[in-house]
């Protein structure tokens, strides 16, 4: 594998053995031009209004950071409209950077899209925006902040399905129905929870809430982010693929890409 193949998997923090890309020691603060193939990352190009594979040139700029760490800069261009964005990668070697085939990991990735592109989501409008905000918070090492967005999505989509299905969100005393009860009613009728954890769908909400309310450390929040994100995406996809839900949405004249997302996300727990 060439280093460009690993970088092209961003923002995933992948580790892989790659071809040698530095033939000699790169001192701290020193730059070197490297040729490791073109980095190619998919974005939603706002000019083209479509998903495009933004690509780098043949040469990337590499900066020495430490004995096992380098920083790599790239400029990525839309192949159609030629809109350009910047990307930065922090690469860490497991052993030595200068071996014949070093094992390296993408430690951190940041892009500067300057309003020209957006991350590719799961294709469900407003929820993609919240998923992107969660990912960006995670990349800034803000674990609790990332979980806030995931919980907001979970609450919003559950309430939206309840509204479509005619399930009351009001409790016995006229207040908001406890989320545990609402989720149970919604899932019994439309099975929005992925089968892998359908026996206890509320557990995910508890995990998210514990972190949001400060009952877990930032380190724990960052560790739990990716599995929680996968489960939340599973819920979104279940709803988006539910034929009965689609028929109800069409009958109401609603747009699945414009589901209501509360600004505060504050639902009773």
Tab-separated table of C-alpha atoms in Angstrom:
chain	number	residue	atom	x	y	z
A	1	UNK	CA	0.000	0.000	0.000
A	2	UNK	CA	1.192	3.508	-0.752
A	3	UNK	CA	0.861	6.235	1.852
A	4	UNK	CA	-1.698	8.028	-0.337
A	5	UNK	CA	-4.026	5.014	-0.038
A	6	UNK	CA	-3.971	5.330	3.749
A	7	UNK	CA	-4.505	9.106	3.675
A	8	UNK	CA	-7.413	8.646	1.264
A	9	UNK	CA	-9.296	6.773	3.998
A	10	UNK	CA	-9.500	9.947	6.123
A	11	UNK	CA	-11.126	10.822	8.454
A	12	UNK	CA	-10.853	7.168	9.544
A	13	UNK	CA	-7.846	6.635	11.824
A	14	UNK	CA	-6.528	3.672	9.860
A	15	UNK	CA	-3.210	1.894	10.403
A	16	UNK	CA	-1.365	0.023	7.658
A	17	UNK	CA	2.026	-0.996	6.372
A	18	UNK	CA	3.031	1.325	3.542
A	19	UNK	CA	5.849	1.666	1.059
A	20	UNK	CA	8.835	3.674	2.253
A	21	UNK	CA	8.214	7.379	1.717
A	22	UNK	CA	11.259	8.865	3.498
A	23	UNK	CA	14.745	7.711	2.589
A	24	UNK	CA	16.560	9.703	5.253
A	25	UNK	CA	15.912	11.323	8.620
A	26	UNK	CA	13.645	14.369	8.480
A	27	UNK	CA	14.606	16.719	11.302
A	28	UNK	CA	12.062	18.572	13.398
A	29	UNK	CA	10.692	21.595	11.553
A	30	UNK	CA	12.202	20.583	8.213
A	31	UNK	CA	10.099	20.149	5.071
A	32	UNK	CA	10.489	17.589	2.321
A	33	UNK	CA	8.482	16.986	-0.827
A	34	UNK	CA	7.323	13.378	-1.070
A	35	UNK	CA	5.807	11.406	-3.949
A	36	UNK	CA	3.431	8.799	-2.524
A	37	UNK	CA	0.597	8.816	-5.052
A	38	UNK	CA	-2.447	11.047	-5.216
A	39	UNK	CA	-4.712	11.456	-2.195
A	40	UNK	CA	-8.369	11.050	-3.216
A	41	UNK	CA	-11.231	11.854	-0.828
A	42	UNK	CA	-14.933	12.099	-1.632
A	43	UNK	CA	-16.778	15.311	-0.779
A	44	UNK	CA	-20.097	16.852	-1.734
A	45	UNK	CA	-18.966	19.678	-4.006
A	46	UNK	CA	-21.262	22.650	-3.475
A	47	UNK	CA	-20.523	24.137	-6.887
A	48	UNK	CA	-21.297	20.896	-8.715
A	49	UNK	CA	-24.041	19.968	-6.210
A	50	UNK	CA	-22.841	16.380	-6.381
A	51	UNK	CA	-20.374	13.997	-4.772
A	52	UNK	CA	-16.932	14.322	-6.335
A	53	UNK	CA	-13.566	12.726	-5.674
A	54	UNK	CA	-11.277	15.604	-4.755
A	55	UNK	CA	-7.676	14.736	-5.610
A	56	UNK	CA	-4.244	16.006	-4.699
A	57	UNK	CA	-1.289	16.501	-6.982
A	58	UNK	CA	1.536	13.995	-7.340
A	59	UNK	CA	3.680	15.698	-4.699
A	60	UNK	CA	2.828	16.363	-1.032
A	61	UNK	CA	4.559	18.489	1.576
A	62	UNK	CA	5.927	16.554	4.563
A	63	UNK	CA	7.062	18.249	7.798
A	64	UNK	CA	9.178	16.562	10.446
A	65	UNK	CA	7.490	16.619	13.857
A	66	UNK	CA	9.306	13.891	15.817
A	67	UNK	CA	11.220	10.654	15.450
A	68	UNK	CA	8.029	8.782	14.610
A	69	UNK	CA	5.707	11.620	13.582
A	70	UNK	CA	5.279	13.672	10.409
A	71	UNK	CA	2.756	16.251	9.289
A	72	UNK	CA	1.558	16.115	5.684
A	73	UNK	CA	-0.203	18.902	3.784
A	74	UNK	CA	-2.205	18.462	0.605
A	75	UNK	CA	-4.363	20.593	-1.650
A	76	UNK	CA	-7.333	18.676	-3.056
A	77	UNK	CA	-9.183	19.702	-6.210
A	78	UNK	CA	-12.624	18.886	-7.608
A	79	UNK	CA	-12.056	17.244	-11.017
A	80	UNK	CA	-15.041	19.049	-12.587
A	81	UNK	CA	-15.223	22.644	-11.316
A	82	UNK	CA	-11.672	22.691	-9.894
A	83	UNK	CA	-12.769	24.005	-6.494
A	84	UNK	CA	-9.861	23.505	-4.105
A	85	UNK	CA	-9.703	22.662	-0.407
A	86	UNK	CA	-6.803	22.036	1.974
A	87	UNK	CA	-6.178	18.904	4.016
A	88	UNK	CA	-3.742	18.160	6.836
A	89	UNK	CA	-2.693	14.725	8.090
A	90	UNK	CA	-0.710	13.788	11.203
A	91	UNK	CA	0.951	10.424	10.595
A	92	UNK	CA	2.545	8.338	13.357
A	93	UNK	CA	4.815	5.346	12.822
A	94	UNK	CA	4.532	2.305	15.091
A	95	UNK	CA	8.299	1.735	14.975
A	96	UNK	CA	10.578	3.642	12.602
A	97	UNK	CA	9.544	6.072	9.886
A	98	UNK	CA	12.493	5.238	7.689
A	99	UNK	CA	12.089	1.485	7.351
A	100	UNK	CA	11.545	-0.241	4.028
A	101	UNK	CA	7.847	-0.712	4.807
A	102	UNK	CA	6.882	1.245	7.943
A	103	UNK	CA	3.604	0.600	9.745
A	104	UNK	CA	1.918	3.972	10.175
A	105	UNK	CA	-1.366	5.297	11.504
A	106	UNK	CA	-3.367	8.357	10.560
A	107	UNK	CA	-3.440	9.990	13.986
A	108	UNK	CA	-5.362	13.110	13.034
A	109	UNK	CA	-6.988	14.687	9.995
A	110	UNK	CA	-8.267	18.210	9.448
A	111	UNK	CA	-9.664	19.777	6.300
A	112	UNK	CA	-10.373	23.381	5.407
A	113	UNK	CA	-13.290	23.283	2.982
A	114	UNK	CA	-13.934	27.038	3.007
A	115	UNK	CA	-17.621	26.551	2.253
A	116	UNK	CA	-16.832	24.883	-1.075
A	117	UNK	CA	-17.583	21.296	-0.051
A	118	UNK	CA	-19.076	19.189	2.714
A	119	UNK	CA	-18.364	15.739	4.057
A	120	UNK	CA	-20.270	12.873	2.452
A	121	UNK	CA	-22.961	11.650	4.838
A	122	UNK	CA	-25.566	8.892	4.772
A	123	UNK	CA	-27.953	10.782	2.505
A	124	UNK	CA	-30.591	11.998	4.933
A	125	UNK	CA	-30.364	15.754	4.802
A	126	UNK	CA	-30.338	17.548	8.137
A	127	UNK	CA	-29.077	14.474	9.959
A	128	UNK	CA	-26.001	14.461	7.734
A	129	UNK	CA	-25.248	17.970	8.972
A	130	UNK	CA	-25.473	16.841	12.598
A	131	UNK	CA	-23.340	13.775	11.886
A	132	UNK	CA	-20.709	16.015	10.335
A	133	UNK	CA	-20.752	18.300	13.375
A	134	UNK	CA	-20.332	15.259	15.615
A	135	UNK	CA	-17.375	14.065	13.547
A	136	UNK	CA	-15.724	17.483	13.579
A	137	UNK	CA	-16.116	17.703	17.364
A	138	UNK	CA	-14.536	14.255	17.668
A	139	UNK	CA	-11.630	15.279	15.451
A	140	UNK	CA	-11.048	18.244	17.763
A	141	UNK	CA	-10.908	15.758	20.670
A	142	UNK	CA	-14.217	17.049	22.074
A	143	UNK	CA	-15.757	13.715	23.012
A	144	UNK	CA	-18.695	15.037	25.022
A	145	UNK	CA	-19.487	17.584	22.311
A	146	UNK	CA	-19.542	14.859	19.676
A	147	UNK	CA	-21.920	12.776	21.814
A	148	UNK	CA	-24.278	15.747	22.211
A	149	UNK	CA	-24.898	15.709	18.448
A	150	UNK	CA	-25.385	11.935	18.366
A	151	UNK	CA	-27.936	12.133	21.178
A	152	UNK	CA	-29.703	14.999	19.432
A	153	UNK	CA	-30.082	12.866	16.297
A	154	UNK	CA	-31.387	9.896	18.303
A	155	UNK	CA	-33.982	12.049	20.056
A	156	UNK	CA	-35.037	13.921	16.922
A	157	UNK	CA	-35.543	10.899	14.683
A	158	UNK	CA	-37.450	9.007	17.406
A	159	UNK	CA	-39.803	11.941	17.941
A	160	UNK	CA	-40.244	12.429	14.185
A	161	UNK	CA	-41.200	8.775	13.662
A	162	UNK	CA	-43.624	9.056	16.594
A	163	UNK	CA	-45.272	12.076	14.966
A	164	UNK	CA	-45.607	10.294	11.619
A	165	UNK	CA	-46.915	7.099	13.241
A	166	UNK	CA	-49.448	8.970	15.370
A	167	UNK	CA	-47.771	8.040	18.671
A	168	UNK	CA	-48.323	10.644	21.347
A	169	UNK	CA	-45.198	12.330	22.731
A	170	UNK	CA	-47.169	13.669	25.700
A	171	UNK	CA	-47.095	11.941	29.080
A	172	UNK	CA	-49.970	11.258	31.497
A	173	UNK	CA	-49.715	14.638	33.203
A	174	UNK	CA	-49.522	16.658	30.009
A	175	UNK	CA	-45.725	16.938	29.971
A	176	UNK	CA	-43.302	15.274	27.636
A	177	UNK	CA	-43.348	11.499	27.669
A	178	UNK	CA	-40.173	9.956	29.125
A	179	UNK	CA	-37.860	9.098	26.261
A	180	UNK	CA	-37.541	5.468	27.376
A	181	UNK	CA	-41.312	5.003	27.019
A	182	UNK	CA	-41.499	6.867	23.721
A	183	UNK	CA	-38.633	4.876	22.216
A	184	UNK	CA	-40.234	1.595	23.305
A	185	UNK	CA	-43.553	2.481	21.641
A	186	UNK	CA	-41.879	3.695	18.453
A	187	UNK	CA	-39.619	0.671	18.157
A	188	UNK	CA	-42.457	-1.789	18.791
A	189	UNK	CA	-44.345	-0.282	15.873
A	190	UNK	CA	-41.567	0.493	13.408
A	191	UNK	CA	-38.425	-1.353	14.591
A	192	UNK	CA	-36.112	1.636	14.260
A	193	UNK	CA	-33.459	0.028	16.491
A	194	UNK	CA	-30.936	-2.157	14.596
A	195	UNK	CA	-31.351	-5.872	15.428
A	196	UNK	CA	-27.871	-6.010	16.988
A	197	UNK	CA	-29.130	-4.172	20.079
A	198	UNK	CA	-32.902	-4.261	19.676
A	199	UNK	CA	-33.327	-5.993	23.034
A	200	UNK	CA	-32.191	-2.845	24.819
A	201	UNK	CA	-32.386	0.148	22.492
A	202	UNK	CA	-32.498	2.545	25.431
A	203	UNK	CA	-28.972	1.455	26.416
A	204	UNK	CA	-27.529	3.606	23.630
A	205	UNK	CA	-29.409	6.645	24.898
A	206	UNK	CA	-28.090	5.959	28.407
A	207	UNK	CA	-24.534	5.754	27.103
A	208	UNK	CA	-24.903	9.068	25.292
A	209	UNK	CA	-26.640	10.749	28.228
A	210	UNK	CA	-24.021	9.631	30.771
A	211	UNK	CA	-21.343	11.329	28.699
A	212	UNK	CA	-23.399	14.437	27.909
A	213	UNK	CA	-24.192	14.917	31.612
A	214	UNK	CA	-20.518	14.697	32.557
A	215	UNK	CA	-20.611	11.232	34.129
A	216	UNK	CA	-17.718	10.044	31.932
A	217	UNK	CA	-14.307	11.465	31.071
A	218	UNK	CA	-13.379	12.934	27.692
A	219	UNK	CA	-11.115	9.939	27.122
A	220	UNK	CA	-14.020	7.525	27.601
A	221	UNK	CA	-16.241	9.661	25.365
A	222	UNK	CA	-13.670	9.546	22.568
A	223	UNK	CA	-13.301	5.768	22.949
A	224	UNK	CA	-17.056	5.232	22.719
A	225	UNK	CA	-17.703	7.703	19.912
A	226	UNK	CA	-17.250	5.425	16.883
A	227	UNK	CA	-19.418	2.506	18.101
A	228	UNK	CA	-22.131	4.943	19.214
A	229	UNK	CA	-21.976	6.722	15.866
A	230	UNK	CA	-22.372	3.421	14.002
A	231	UNK	CA	-25.473	2.576	16.035
A	232	UNK	CA	-27.012	6.014	15.467
A	233	UNK	CA	-26.370	5.706	11.721
A	234	UNK	CA	-28.024	2.283	11.859
A	235	UNK	CA	-31.156	3.893	13.311
A	236	UNK	CA	-31.171	6.591	10.615
A	237	UNK	CA	-30.853	3.991	7.861
A	238	UNK	CA	-33.578	1.820	9.343
A	239	UNK	CA	-36.008	4.733	9.279
A	240	UNK	CA	-34.944	5.900	5.816
A	241	UNK	CA	-35.477	2.390	4.368
A	242	UNK	CA	-38.814	1.651	6.091
A	243	UNK	CA	-41.349	1.405	3.263
A	244	UNK	CA	-44.324	2.081	5.534
A	245	UNK	CA	-42.599	5.190	6.857
A	246	UNK	CA	-41.844	6.343	3.319
A	247	UNK	CA	-45.491	5.970	2.350
A	248	UNK	CA	-46.597	7.952	5.391
A	249	UNK	CA	-44.067	10.691	4.663
A	250	UNK	CA	-45.188	10.880	1.025
A	251	UNK	CA	-48.859	11.011	2.079
A	252	UNK	CA	-48.090	13.928	4.385
A	253	UNK	CA	-46.095	15.702	1.710
A	254	UNK	CA	-42.978	15.674	3.871
A	255	UNK	CA	-39.392	15.354	2.707
A	256	UNK	CA	-37.223	12.750	4.411
A	257	UNK	CA	-34.260	15.050	3.773
A	258	UNK	CA	-35.903	17.811	5.789
A	259	UNK	CA	-36.888	16.031	8.966
A	260	UNK	CA	-37.328	18.409	11.880
A	261	UNK	CA	-34.307	18.587	14.149
A	262	UNK	CA	-34.810	20.459	17.447
A	263	UNK	CA	-32.173	23.099	18.090
A	264	UNK	CA	-31.757	22.190	21.728
A	265	UNK	CA	-32.221	18.428	21.571
A	266	UNK	CA	-33.558	18.578	25.135
A	267	UNK	CA	-35.993	15.698	25.512
A	268	UNK	CA	-36.909	14.263	28.856
A	269	UNK	CA	-34.704	11.326	29.771
